[in-house]
PDB file of C-alpha atoms in Angstrom:
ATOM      1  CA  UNK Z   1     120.251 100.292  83.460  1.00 43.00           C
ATOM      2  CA  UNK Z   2     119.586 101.407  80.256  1.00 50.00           C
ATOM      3  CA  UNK Z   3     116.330  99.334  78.664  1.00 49.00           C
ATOM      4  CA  UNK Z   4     116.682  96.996  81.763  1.00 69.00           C
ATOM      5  CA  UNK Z   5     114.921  99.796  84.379  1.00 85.00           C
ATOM      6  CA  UNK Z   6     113.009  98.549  86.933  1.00 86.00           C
ATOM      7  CA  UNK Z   7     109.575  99.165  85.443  1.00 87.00           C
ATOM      8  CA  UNK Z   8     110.370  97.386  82.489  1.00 91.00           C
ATOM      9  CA  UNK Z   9     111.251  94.322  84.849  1.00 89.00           C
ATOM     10  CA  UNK Z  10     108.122  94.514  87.217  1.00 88.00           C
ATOM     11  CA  UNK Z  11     106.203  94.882  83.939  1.00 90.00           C
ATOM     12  CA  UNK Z  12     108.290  91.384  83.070  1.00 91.00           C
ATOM     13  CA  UNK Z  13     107.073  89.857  86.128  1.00 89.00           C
ATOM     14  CA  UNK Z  14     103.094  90.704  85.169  1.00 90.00           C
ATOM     15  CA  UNK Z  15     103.029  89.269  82.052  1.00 92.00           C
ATOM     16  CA  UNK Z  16     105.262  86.198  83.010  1.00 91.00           C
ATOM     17  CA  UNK Z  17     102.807  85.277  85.654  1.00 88.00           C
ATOM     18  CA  UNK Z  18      99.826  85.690  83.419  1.00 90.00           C
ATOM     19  CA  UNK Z  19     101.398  84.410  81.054  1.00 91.00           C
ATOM     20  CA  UNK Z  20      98.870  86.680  78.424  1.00 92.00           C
ATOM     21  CA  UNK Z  21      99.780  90.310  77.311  1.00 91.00           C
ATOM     22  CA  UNK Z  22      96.089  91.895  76.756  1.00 91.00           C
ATOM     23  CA  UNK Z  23      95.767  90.218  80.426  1.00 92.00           C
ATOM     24  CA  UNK Z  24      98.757  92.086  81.641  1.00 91.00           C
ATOM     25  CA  UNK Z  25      98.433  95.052  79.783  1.00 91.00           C
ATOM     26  CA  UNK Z  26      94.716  95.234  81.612  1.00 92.00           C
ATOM     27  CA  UNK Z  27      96.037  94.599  85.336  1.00 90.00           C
ATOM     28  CA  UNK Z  28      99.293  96.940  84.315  1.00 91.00           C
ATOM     29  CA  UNK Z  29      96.997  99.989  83.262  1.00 90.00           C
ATOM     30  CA  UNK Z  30      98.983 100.142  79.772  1.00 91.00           C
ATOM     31  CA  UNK Z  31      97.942 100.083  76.176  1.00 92.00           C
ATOM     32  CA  UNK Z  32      98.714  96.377  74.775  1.00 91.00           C
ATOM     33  CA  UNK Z  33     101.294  97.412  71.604  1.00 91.00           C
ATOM     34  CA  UNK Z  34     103.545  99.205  74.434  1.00 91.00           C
ATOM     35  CA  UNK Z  35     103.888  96.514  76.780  1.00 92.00           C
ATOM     36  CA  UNK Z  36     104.477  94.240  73.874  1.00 91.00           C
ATOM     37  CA  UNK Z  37     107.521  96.541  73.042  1.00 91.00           C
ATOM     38  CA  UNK Z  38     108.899  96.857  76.062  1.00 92.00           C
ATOM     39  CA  UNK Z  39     108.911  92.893  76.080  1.00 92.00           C
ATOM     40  CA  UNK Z  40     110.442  93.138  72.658  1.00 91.00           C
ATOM     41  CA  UNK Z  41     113.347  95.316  73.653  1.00 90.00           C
ATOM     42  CA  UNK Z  42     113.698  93.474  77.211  1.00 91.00           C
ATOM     43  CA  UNK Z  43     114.325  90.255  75.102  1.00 90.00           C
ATOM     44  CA  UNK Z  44     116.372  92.198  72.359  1.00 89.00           C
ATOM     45  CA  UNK Z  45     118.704  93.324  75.484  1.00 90.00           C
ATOM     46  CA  UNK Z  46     119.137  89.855  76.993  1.00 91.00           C
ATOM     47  CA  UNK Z  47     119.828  88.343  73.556  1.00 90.00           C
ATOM     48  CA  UNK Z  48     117.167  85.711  73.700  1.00 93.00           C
ATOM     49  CA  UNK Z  49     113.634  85.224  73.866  1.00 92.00           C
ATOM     50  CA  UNK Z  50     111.891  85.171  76.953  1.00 93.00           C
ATOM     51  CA  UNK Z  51     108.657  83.713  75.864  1.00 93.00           C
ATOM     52  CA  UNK Z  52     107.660  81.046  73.173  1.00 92.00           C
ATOM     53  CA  UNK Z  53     104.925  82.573  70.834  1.00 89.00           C
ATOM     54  CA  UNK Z  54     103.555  79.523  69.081  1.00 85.00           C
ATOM     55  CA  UNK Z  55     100.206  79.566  69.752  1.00 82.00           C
ATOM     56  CA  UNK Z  56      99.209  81.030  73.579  1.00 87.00           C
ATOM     57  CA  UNK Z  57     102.276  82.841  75.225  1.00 92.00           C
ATOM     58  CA  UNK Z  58     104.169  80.671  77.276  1.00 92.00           C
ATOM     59  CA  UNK Z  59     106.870  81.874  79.274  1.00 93.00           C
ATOM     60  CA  UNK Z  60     110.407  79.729  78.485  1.00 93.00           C
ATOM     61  CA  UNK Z  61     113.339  78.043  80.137  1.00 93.00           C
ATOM     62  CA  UNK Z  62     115.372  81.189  79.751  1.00 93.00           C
ATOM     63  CA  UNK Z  63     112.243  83.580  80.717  1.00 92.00           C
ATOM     64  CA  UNK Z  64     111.401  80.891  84.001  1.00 90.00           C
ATOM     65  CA  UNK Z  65     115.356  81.653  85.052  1.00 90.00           C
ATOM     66  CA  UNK Z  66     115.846  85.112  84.133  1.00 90.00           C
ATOM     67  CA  UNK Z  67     112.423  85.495  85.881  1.00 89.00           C
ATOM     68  CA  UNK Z  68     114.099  83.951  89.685  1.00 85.00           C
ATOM     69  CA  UNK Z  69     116.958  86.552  89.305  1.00 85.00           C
ATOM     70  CA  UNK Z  70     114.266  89.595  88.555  1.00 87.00           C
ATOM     71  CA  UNK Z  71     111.975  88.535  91.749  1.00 82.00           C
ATOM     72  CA  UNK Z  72     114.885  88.459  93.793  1.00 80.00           C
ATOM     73  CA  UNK Z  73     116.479  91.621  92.884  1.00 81.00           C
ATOM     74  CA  UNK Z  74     112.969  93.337  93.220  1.00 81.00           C
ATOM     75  CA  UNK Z  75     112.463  91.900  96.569  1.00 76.00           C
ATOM     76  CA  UNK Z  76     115.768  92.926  97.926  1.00 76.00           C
ATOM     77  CA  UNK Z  77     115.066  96.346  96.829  1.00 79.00           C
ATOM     78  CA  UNK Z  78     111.852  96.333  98.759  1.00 74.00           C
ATOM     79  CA  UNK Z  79     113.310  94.318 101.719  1.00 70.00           C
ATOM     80  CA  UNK Z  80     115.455  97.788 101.744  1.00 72.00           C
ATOM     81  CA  UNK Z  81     113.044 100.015 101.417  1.00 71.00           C
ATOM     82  CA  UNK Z  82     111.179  98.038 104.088  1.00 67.00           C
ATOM     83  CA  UNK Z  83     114.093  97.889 106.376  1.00 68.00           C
ATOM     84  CA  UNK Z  84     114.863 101.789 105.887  1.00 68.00           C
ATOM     85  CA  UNK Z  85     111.501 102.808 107.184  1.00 64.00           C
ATOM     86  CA  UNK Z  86     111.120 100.789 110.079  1.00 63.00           C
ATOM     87  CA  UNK Z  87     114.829 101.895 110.916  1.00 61.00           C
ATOM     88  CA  UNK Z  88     113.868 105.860 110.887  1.00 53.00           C
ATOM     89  CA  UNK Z  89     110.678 105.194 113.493  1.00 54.00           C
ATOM     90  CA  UNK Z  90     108.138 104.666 110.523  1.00 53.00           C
ATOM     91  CA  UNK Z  91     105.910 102.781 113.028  1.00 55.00           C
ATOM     92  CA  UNK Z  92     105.865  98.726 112.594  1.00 59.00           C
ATOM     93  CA  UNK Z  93     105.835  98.950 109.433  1.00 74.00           C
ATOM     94  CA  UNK Z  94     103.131  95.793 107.616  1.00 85.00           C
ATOM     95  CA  UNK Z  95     102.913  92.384 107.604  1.00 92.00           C
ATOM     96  CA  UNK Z  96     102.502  90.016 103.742  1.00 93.00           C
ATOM     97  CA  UNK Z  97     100.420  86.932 104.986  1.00 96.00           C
ATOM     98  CA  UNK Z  98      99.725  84.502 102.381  1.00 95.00           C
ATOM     99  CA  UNK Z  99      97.581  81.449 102.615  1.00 93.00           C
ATOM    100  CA  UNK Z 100      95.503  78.830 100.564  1.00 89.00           C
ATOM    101  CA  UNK Z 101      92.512  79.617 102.208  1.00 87.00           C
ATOM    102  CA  UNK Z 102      91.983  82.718 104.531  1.00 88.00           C
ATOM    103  CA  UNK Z 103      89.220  80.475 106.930  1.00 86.00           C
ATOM    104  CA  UNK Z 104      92.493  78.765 108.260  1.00 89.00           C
ATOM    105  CA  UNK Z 105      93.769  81.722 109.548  1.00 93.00           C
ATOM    106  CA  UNK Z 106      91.065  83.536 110.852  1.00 91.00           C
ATOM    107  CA  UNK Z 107      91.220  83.391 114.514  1.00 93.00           C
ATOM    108  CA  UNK Z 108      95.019  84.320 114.773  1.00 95.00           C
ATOM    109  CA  UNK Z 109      94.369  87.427 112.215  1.00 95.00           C
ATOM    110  CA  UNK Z 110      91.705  88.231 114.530  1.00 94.00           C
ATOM    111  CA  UNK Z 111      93.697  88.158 117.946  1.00 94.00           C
ATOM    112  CA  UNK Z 112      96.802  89.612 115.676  1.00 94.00           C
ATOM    113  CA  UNK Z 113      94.457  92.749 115.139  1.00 93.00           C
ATOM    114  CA  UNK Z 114      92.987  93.569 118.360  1.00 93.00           C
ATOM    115  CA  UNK Z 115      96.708  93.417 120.044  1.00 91.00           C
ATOM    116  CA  UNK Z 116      98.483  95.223 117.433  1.00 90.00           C
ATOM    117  CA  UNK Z 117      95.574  97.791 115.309  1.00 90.00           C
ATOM    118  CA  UNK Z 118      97.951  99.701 113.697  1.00 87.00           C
ATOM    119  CA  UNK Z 119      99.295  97.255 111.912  1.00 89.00           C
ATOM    120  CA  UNK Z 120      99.067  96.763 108.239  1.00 89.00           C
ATOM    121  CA  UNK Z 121      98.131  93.116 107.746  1.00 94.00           C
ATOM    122  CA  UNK Z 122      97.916  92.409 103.543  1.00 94.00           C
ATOM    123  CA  UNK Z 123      96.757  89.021 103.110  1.00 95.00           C
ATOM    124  CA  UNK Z 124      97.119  86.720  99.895  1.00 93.00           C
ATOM    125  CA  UNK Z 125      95.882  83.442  98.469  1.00 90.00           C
ATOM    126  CA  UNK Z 126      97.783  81.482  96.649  1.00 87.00           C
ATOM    127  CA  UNK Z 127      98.435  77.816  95.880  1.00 84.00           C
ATOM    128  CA  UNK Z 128     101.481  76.100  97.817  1.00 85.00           C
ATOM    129  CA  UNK Z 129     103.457  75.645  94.730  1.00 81.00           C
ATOM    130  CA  UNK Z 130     103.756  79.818  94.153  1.00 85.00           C
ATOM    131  CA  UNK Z 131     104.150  80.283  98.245  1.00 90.00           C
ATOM    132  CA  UNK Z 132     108.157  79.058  97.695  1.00 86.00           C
ATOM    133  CA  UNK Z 133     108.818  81.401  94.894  1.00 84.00           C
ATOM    134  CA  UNK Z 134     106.929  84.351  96.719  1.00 86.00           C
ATOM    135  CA  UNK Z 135     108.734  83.468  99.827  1.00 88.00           C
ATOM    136  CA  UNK Z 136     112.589  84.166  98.210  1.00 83.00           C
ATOM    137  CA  UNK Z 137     111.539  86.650  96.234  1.00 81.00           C
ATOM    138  CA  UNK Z 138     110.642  88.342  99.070  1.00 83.00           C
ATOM    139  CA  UNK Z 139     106.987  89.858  98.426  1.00 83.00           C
ATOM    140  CA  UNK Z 140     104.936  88.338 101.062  1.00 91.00           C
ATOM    141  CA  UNK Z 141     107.101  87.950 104.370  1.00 93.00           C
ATOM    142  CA  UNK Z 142     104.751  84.940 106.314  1.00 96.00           C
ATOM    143  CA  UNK Z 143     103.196  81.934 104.460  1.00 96.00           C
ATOM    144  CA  UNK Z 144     100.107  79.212 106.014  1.00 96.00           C
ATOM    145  CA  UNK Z 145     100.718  76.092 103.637  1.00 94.00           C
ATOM    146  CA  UNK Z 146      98.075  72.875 103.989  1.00 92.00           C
ATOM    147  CA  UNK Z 147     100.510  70.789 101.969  1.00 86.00           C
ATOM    148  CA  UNK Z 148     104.159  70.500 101.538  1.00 83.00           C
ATOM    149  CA  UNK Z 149     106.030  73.328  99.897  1.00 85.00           C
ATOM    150  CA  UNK Z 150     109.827  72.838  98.732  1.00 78.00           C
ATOM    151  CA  UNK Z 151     111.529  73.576 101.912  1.00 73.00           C
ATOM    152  CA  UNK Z 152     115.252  75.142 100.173  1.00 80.00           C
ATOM    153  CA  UNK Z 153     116.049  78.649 101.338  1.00 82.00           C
ATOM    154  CA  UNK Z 154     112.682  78.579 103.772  1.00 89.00           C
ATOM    155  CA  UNK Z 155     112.265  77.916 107.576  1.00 91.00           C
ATOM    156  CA  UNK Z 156     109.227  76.222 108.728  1.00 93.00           C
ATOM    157  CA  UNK Z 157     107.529  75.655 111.984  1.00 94.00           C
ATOM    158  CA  UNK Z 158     104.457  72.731 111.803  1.00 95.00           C
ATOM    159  CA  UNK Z 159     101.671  74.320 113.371  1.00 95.00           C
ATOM    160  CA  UNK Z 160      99.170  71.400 113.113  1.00 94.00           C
ATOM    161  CA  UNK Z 161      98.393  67.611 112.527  1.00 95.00           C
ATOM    162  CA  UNK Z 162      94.858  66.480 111.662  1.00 95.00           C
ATOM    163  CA  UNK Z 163      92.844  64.577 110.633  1.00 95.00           C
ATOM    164  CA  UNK Z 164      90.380  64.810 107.715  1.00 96.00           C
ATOM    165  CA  UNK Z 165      87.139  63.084 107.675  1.00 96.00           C
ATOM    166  CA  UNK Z 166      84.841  62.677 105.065  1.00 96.00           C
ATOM    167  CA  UNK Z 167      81.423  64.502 105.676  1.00 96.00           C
ATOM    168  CA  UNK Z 168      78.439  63.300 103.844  1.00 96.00           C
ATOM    169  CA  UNK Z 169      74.908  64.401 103.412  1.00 95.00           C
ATOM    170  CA  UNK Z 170      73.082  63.610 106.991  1.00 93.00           C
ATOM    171  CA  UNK Z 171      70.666  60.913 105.068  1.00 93.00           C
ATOM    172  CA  UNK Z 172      73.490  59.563 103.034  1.00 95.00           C
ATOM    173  CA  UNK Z 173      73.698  55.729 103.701  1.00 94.00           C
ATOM    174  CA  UNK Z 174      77.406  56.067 105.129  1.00 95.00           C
ATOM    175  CA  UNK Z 175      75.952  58.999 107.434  1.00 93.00           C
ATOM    176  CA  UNK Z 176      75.811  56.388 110.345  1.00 89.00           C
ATOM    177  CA  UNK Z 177      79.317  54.603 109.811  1.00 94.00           C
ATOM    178  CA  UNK Z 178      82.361  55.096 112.398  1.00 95.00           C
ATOM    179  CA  UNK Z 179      84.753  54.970 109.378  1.00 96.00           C
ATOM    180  CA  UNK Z 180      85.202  53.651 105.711  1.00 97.00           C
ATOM    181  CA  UNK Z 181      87.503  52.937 103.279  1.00 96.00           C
ATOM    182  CA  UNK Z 182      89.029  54.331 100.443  1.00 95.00           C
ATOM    183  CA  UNK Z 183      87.880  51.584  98.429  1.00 95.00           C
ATOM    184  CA  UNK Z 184      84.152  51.978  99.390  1.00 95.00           C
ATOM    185  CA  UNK Z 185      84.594  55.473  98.502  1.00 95.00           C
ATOM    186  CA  UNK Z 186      85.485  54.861  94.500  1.00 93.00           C
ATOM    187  CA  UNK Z 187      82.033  55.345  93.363  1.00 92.00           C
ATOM    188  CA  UNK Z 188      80.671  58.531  95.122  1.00 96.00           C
ATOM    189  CA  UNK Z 189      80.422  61.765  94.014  1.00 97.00           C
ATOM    190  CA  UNK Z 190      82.701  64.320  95.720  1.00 97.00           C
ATOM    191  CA  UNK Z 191      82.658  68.454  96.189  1.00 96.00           C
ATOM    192  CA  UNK Z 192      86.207  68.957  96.348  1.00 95.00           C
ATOM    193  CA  UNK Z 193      88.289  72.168  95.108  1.00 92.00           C
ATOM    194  CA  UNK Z 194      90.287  72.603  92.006  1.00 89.00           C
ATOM    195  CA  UNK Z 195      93.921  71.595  91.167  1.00 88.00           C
ATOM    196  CA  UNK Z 196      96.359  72.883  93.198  1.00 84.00           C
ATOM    197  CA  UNK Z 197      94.153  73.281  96.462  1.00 88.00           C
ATOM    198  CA  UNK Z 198      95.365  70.696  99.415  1.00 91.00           C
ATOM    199  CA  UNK Z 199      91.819  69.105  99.483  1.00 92.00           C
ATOM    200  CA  UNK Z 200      91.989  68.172  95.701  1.00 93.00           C
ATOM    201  CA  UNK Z 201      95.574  66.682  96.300  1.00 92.00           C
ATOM    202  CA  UNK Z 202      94.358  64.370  99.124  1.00 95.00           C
ATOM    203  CA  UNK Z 203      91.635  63.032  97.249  1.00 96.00           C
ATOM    204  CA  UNK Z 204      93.673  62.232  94.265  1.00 95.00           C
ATOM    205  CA  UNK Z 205      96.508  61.022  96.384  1.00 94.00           C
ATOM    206  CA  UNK Z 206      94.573  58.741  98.330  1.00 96.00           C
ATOM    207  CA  UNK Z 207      92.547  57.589  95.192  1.00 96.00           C
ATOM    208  CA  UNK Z 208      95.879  56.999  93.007  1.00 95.00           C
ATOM    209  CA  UNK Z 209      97.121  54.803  95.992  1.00 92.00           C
ATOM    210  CA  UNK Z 210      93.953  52.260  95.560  1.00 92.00           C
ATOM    211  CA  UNK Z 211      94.631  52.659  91.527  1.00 94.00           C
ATOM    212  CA  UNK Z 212      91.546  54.669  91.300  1.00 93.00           C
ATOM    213  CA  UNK Z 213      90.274  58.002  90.203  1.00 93.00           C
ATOM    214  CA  UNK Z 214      87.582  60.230  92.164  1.00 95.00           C
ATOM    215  CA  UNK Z 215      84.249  61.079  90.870  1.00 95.00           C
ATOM    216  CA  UNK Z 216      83.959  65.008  91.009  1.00 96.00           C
ATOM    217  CA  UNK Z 217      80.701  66.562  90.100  1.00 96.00           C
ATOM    218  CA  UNK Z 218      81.915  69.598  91.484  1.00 94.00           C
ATOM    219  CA  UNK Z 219      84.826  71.759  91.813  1.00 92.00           C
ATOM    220  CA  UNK Z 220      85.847  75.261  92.801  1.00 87.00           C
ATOM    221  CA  UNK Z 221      87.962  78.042  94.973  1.00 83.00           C
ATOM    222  CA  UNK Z 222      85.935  78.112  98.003  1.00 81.00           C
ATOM    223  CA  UNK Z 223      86.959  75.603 100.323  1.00 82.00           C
ATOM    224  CA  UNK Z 224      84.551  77.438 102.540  1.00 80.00           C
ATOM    225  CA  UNK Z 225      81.286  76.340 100.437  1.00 86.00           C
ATOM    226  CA  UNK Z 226      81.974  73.031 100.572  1.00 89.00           C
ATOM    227  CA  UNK Z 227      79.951  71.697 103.338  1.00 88.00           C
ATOM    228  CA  UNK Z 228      77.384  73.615 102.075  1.00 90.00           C
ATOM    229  CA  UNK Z 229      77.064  71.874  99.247  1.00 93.00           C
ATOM    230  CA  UNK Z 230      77.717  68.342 100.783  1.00 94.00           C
ATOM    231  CA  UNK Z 231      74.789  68.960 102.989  1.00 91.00           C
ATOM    232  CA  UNK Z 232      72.262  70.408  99.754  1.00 92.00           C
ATOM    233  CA  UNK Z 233      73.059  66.787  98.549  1.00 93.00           C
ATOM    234  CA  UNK Z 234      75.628  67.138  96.244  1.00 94.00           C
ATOM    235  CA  UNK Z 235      77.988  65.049  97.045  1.00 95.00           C
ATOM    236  CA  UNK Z 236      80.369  63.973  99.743  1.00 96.00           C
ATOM    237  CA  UNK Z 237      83.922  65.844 100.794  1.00 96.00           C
ATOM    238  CA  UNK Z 238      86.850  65.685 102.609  1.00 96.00           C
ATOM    239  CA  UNK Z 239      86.892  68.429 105.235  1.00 94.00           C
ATOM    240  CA  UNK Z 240      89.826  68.929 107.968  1.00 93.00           C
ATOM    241  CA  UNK Z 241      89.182  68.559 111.633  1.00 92.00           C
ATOM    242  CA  UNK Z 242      89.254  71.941 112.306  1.00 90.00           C
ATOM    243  CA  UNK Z 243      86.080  72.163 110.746  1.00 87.00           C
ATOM    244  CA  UNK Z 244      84.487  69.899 112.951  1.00 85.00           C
ATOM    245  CA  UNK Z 245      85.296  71.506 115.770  1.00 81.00           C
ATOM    246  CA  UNK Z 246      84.163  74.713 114.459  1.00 71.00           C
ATOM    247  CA  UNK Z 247      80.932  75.636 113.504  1.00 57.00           C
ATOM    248  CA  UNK Z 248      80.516  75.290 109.671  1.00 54.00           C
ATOM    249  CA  UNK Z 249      76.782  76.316 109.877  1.00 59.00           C
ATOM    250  CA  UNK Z 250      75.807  73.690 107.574  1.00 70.00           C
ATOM    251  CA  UNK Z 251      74.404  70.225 108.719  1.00 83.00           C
ATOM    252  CA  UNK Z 252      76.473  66.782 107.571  1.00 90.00           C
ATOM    253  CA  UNK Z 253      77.551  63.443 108.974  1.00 94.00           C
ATOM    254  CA  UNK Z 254      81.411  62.984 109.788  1.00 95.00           C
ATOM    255  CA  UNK Z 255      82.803  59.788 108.989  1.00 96.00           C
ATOM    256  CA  UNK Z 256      86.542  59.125 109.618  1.00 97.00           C
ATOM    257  CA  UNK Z 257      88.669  57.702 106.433  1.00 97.00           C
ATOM    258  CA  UNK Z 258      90.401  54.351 107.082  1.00 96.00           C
ATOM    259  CA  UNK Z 259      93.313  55.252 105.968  1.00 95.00           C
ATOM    260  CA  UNK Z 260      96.558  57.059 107.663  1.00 95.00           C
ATOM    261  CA  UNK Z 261      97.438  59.472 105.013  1.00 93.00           C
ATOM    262  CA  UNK Z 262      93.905  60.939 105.056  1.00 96.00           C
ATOM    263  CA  UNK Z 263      95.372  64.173 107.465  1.00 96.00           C
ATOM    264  CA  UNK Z 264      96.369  67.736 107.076  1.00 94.00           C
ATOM    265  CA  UNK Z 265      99.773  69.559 108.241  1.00 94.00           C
ATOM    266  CA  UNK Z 266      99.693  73.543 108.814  1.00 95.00           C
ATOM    267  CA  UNK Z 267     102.813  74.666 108.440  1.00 95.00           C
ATOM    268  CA  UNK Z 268     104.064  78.299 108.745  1.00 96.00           C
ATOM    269  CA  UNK Z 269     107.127  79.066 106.309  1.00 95.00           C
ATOM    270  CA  UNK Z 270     109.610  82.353 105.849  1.00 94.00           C
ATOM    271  CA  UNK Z 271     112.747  83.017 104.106  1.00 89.00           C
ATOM    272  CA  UNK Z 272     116.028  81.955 105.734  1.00 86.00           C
ATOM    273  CA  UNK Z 273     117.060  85.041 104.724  1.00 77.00           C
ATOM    274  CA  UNK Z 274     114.325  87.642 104.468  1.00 76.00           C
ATOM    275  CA  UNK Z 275     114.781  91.089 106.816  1.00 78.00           C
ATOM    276  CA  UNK Z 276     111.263  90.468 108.667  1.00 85.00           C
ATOM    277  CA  UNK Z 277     109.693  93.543 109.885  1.00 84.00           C
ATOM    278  CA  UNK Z 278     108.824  94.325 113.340  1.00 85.00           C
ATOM    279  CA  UNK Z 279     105.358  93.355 111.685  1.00 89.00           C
ATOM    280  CA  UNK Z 280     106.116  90.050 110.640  1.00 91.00           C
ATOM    281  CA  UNK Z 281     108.001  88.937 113.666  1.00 91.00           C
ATOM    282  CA  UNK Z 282     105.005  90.167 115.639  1.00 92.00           C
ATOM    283  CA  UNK Z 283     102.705  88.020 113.017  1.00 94.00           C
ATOM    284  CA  UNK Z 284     104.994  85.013 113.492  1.00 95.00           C
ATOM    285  CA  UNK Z 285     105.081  84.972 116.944  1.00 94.00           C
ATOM    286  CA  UNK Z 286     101.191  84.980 116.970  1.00 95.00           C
ATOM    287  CA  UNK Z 287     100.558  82.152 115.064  1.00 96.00           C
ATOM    288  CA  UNK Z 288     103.030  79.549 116.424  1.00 95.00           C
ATOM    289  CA  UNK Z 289     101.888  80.690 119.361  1.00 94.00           C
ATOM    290  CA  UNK Z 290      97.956  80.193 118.599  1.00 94.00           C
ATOM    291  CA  UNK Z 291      96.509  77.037 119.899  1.00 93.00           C
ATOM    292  CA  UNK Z 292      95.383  75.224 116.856  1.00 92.00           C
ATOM    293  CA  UNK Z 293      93.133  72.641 118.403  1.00 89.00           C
ATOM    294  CA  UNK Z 294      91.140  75.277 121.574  1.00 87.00           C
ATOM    295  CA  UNK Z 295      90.901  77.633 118.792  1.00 85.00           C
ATOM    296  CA  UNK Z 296      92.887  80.668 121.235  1.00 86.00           C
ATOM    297  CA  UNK Z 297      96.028  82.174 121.816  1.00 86.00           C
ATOM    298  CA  UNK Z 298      97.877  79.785 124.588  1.00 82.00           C
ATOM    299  CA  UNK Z 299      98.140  80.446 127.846  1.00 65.00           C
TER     300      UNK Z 299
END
């Protein structure tokens, strides 16, 4: 390679997912006018731009494909280097766990640690849409998906079916109800998450079925905080069963949602291809073999 080295590209794949080069220049530790140049001649090379420039920096048609080959190549290289280390006795080696929300996870990471300490566990969140891309590009090895992810080039095992209720305040007026509908449900204010978390999806999916949009009055990126804020009076929410059976440590009535949509699936997805570590198979074989419902490794 002559402009093409493989800096330049991981630099590539920085700004393309921020999408922002003072943003990228910040996370990459460089000065702004260099990684802007090394854009320049990484576009100059190819022949075409990679971004379009009117207005906020978006990244292109030709940027999104060149930008699949670039993640692959890079994760190959590291699948190598991965491979080569466990090969010559460099211990398990670590496991790349990614998830939406790291409170799904948290008893298998737990029982994962105390049988195997020594191994590296690096954990990242990330919406369900990135997990596919992630996945073949082979920088996180495992992934814990609450909705459905494109399944090409991936294996998946479903971990869990559930249902998801809708808690409410304990002195809300539907806090004594067995179950409502969706319908009765078009009026109330809801906690839910942003765009792109599995909660928000449900709600708008089952709202969009009944032709009707949800009420938010509040949004954010902790799934966790939600009944928290259904029980200060916020709102209502939809909150899997998992939940229930746990102990969320804030007070609320559960109320099940007439309606047979209104469930989560847990699936856990890898590359068809991918060289998994000693670390990740080990991961793997922890989680499918968790019991999802008990809350403990099965018997």
């Amino acid at each position: 390679m002559t402009v093409m080295d493989l800096n330049t590209l991981r630099q590539f794949l920085v700004v393309a997912r921020l999408e922002h080069l003072s943003h990228a220049a910040d996370e990459l530790h460089v000065a702004q006018p260099s990684l802007s140049r090394t854009i320049a001649r990484l576009e100059s090379e190819l022949g075409t731009p990679l971004f379009d420039r009117a207005g906020r920096l978006r990244l292109n048609d030709a940027g999104k494909l060149f930008r699949g080959y670039v993640e692959r190549s890079l994760g190959e290289l590291e699948a190598g280097r991965r491979a080569v280390a466990e090969a010559v006795g460099e211990g398990f080696g670590t496991v790349r766990l990614a998830s939406e929300t790291f409170l799904t996870v948290a008893g298998p990471l737990m029982a994962f640690k105390r049988a195997h300490p020594h191994v590296e566990v690096e954990l990242h969140q990330m919406p369900a849409e990135e997990m596919a891309r992630r996945l073949r590009a082979q920088d996180i090895d495992l992934c814990v998906a609450s909705q459905p992810v494109p399944a090409e080039g991936l294996e998946a095992v479903q971990l869990l079916d559930e249902a998801v209720w809708l808690v409410t305040p304990v002195d809300h007026p539907l806090a004594g109800r067995t179950s409502v509908s969706v319908d009765e449900l078009a009026d109330l204010p809801f906690v839910t998450t942003r765009k792109g978390h599995w909660q928000r999806r449900l709600l708008d999916r089952l709202f969009a079925g009944r032709d009707l949009s949800p009420r938010i009055v509040c949004e954010g990126d902790e799934p966790g905080a939600m009944a928290y804020l259904i029980s200060a009076g916020l709102g209502v929410g939809l909150i899997p069963d998992m939940a229930r059976r746990g102990a969320t440590g804030a007070p609320g009535a559960w109320v099940a949602v007439d309606s047979p949509d209104c469930r989560r699936t847990l699936t856990l997805l890898w590359g068809t291809d991918n060289h998994l570590s000693a670390a990740a198979r080990l991961m793997r074989t922890t989680i499918t073999g968790w019991n999802w419902i008990t809350g403990e490794p099965r018997e």
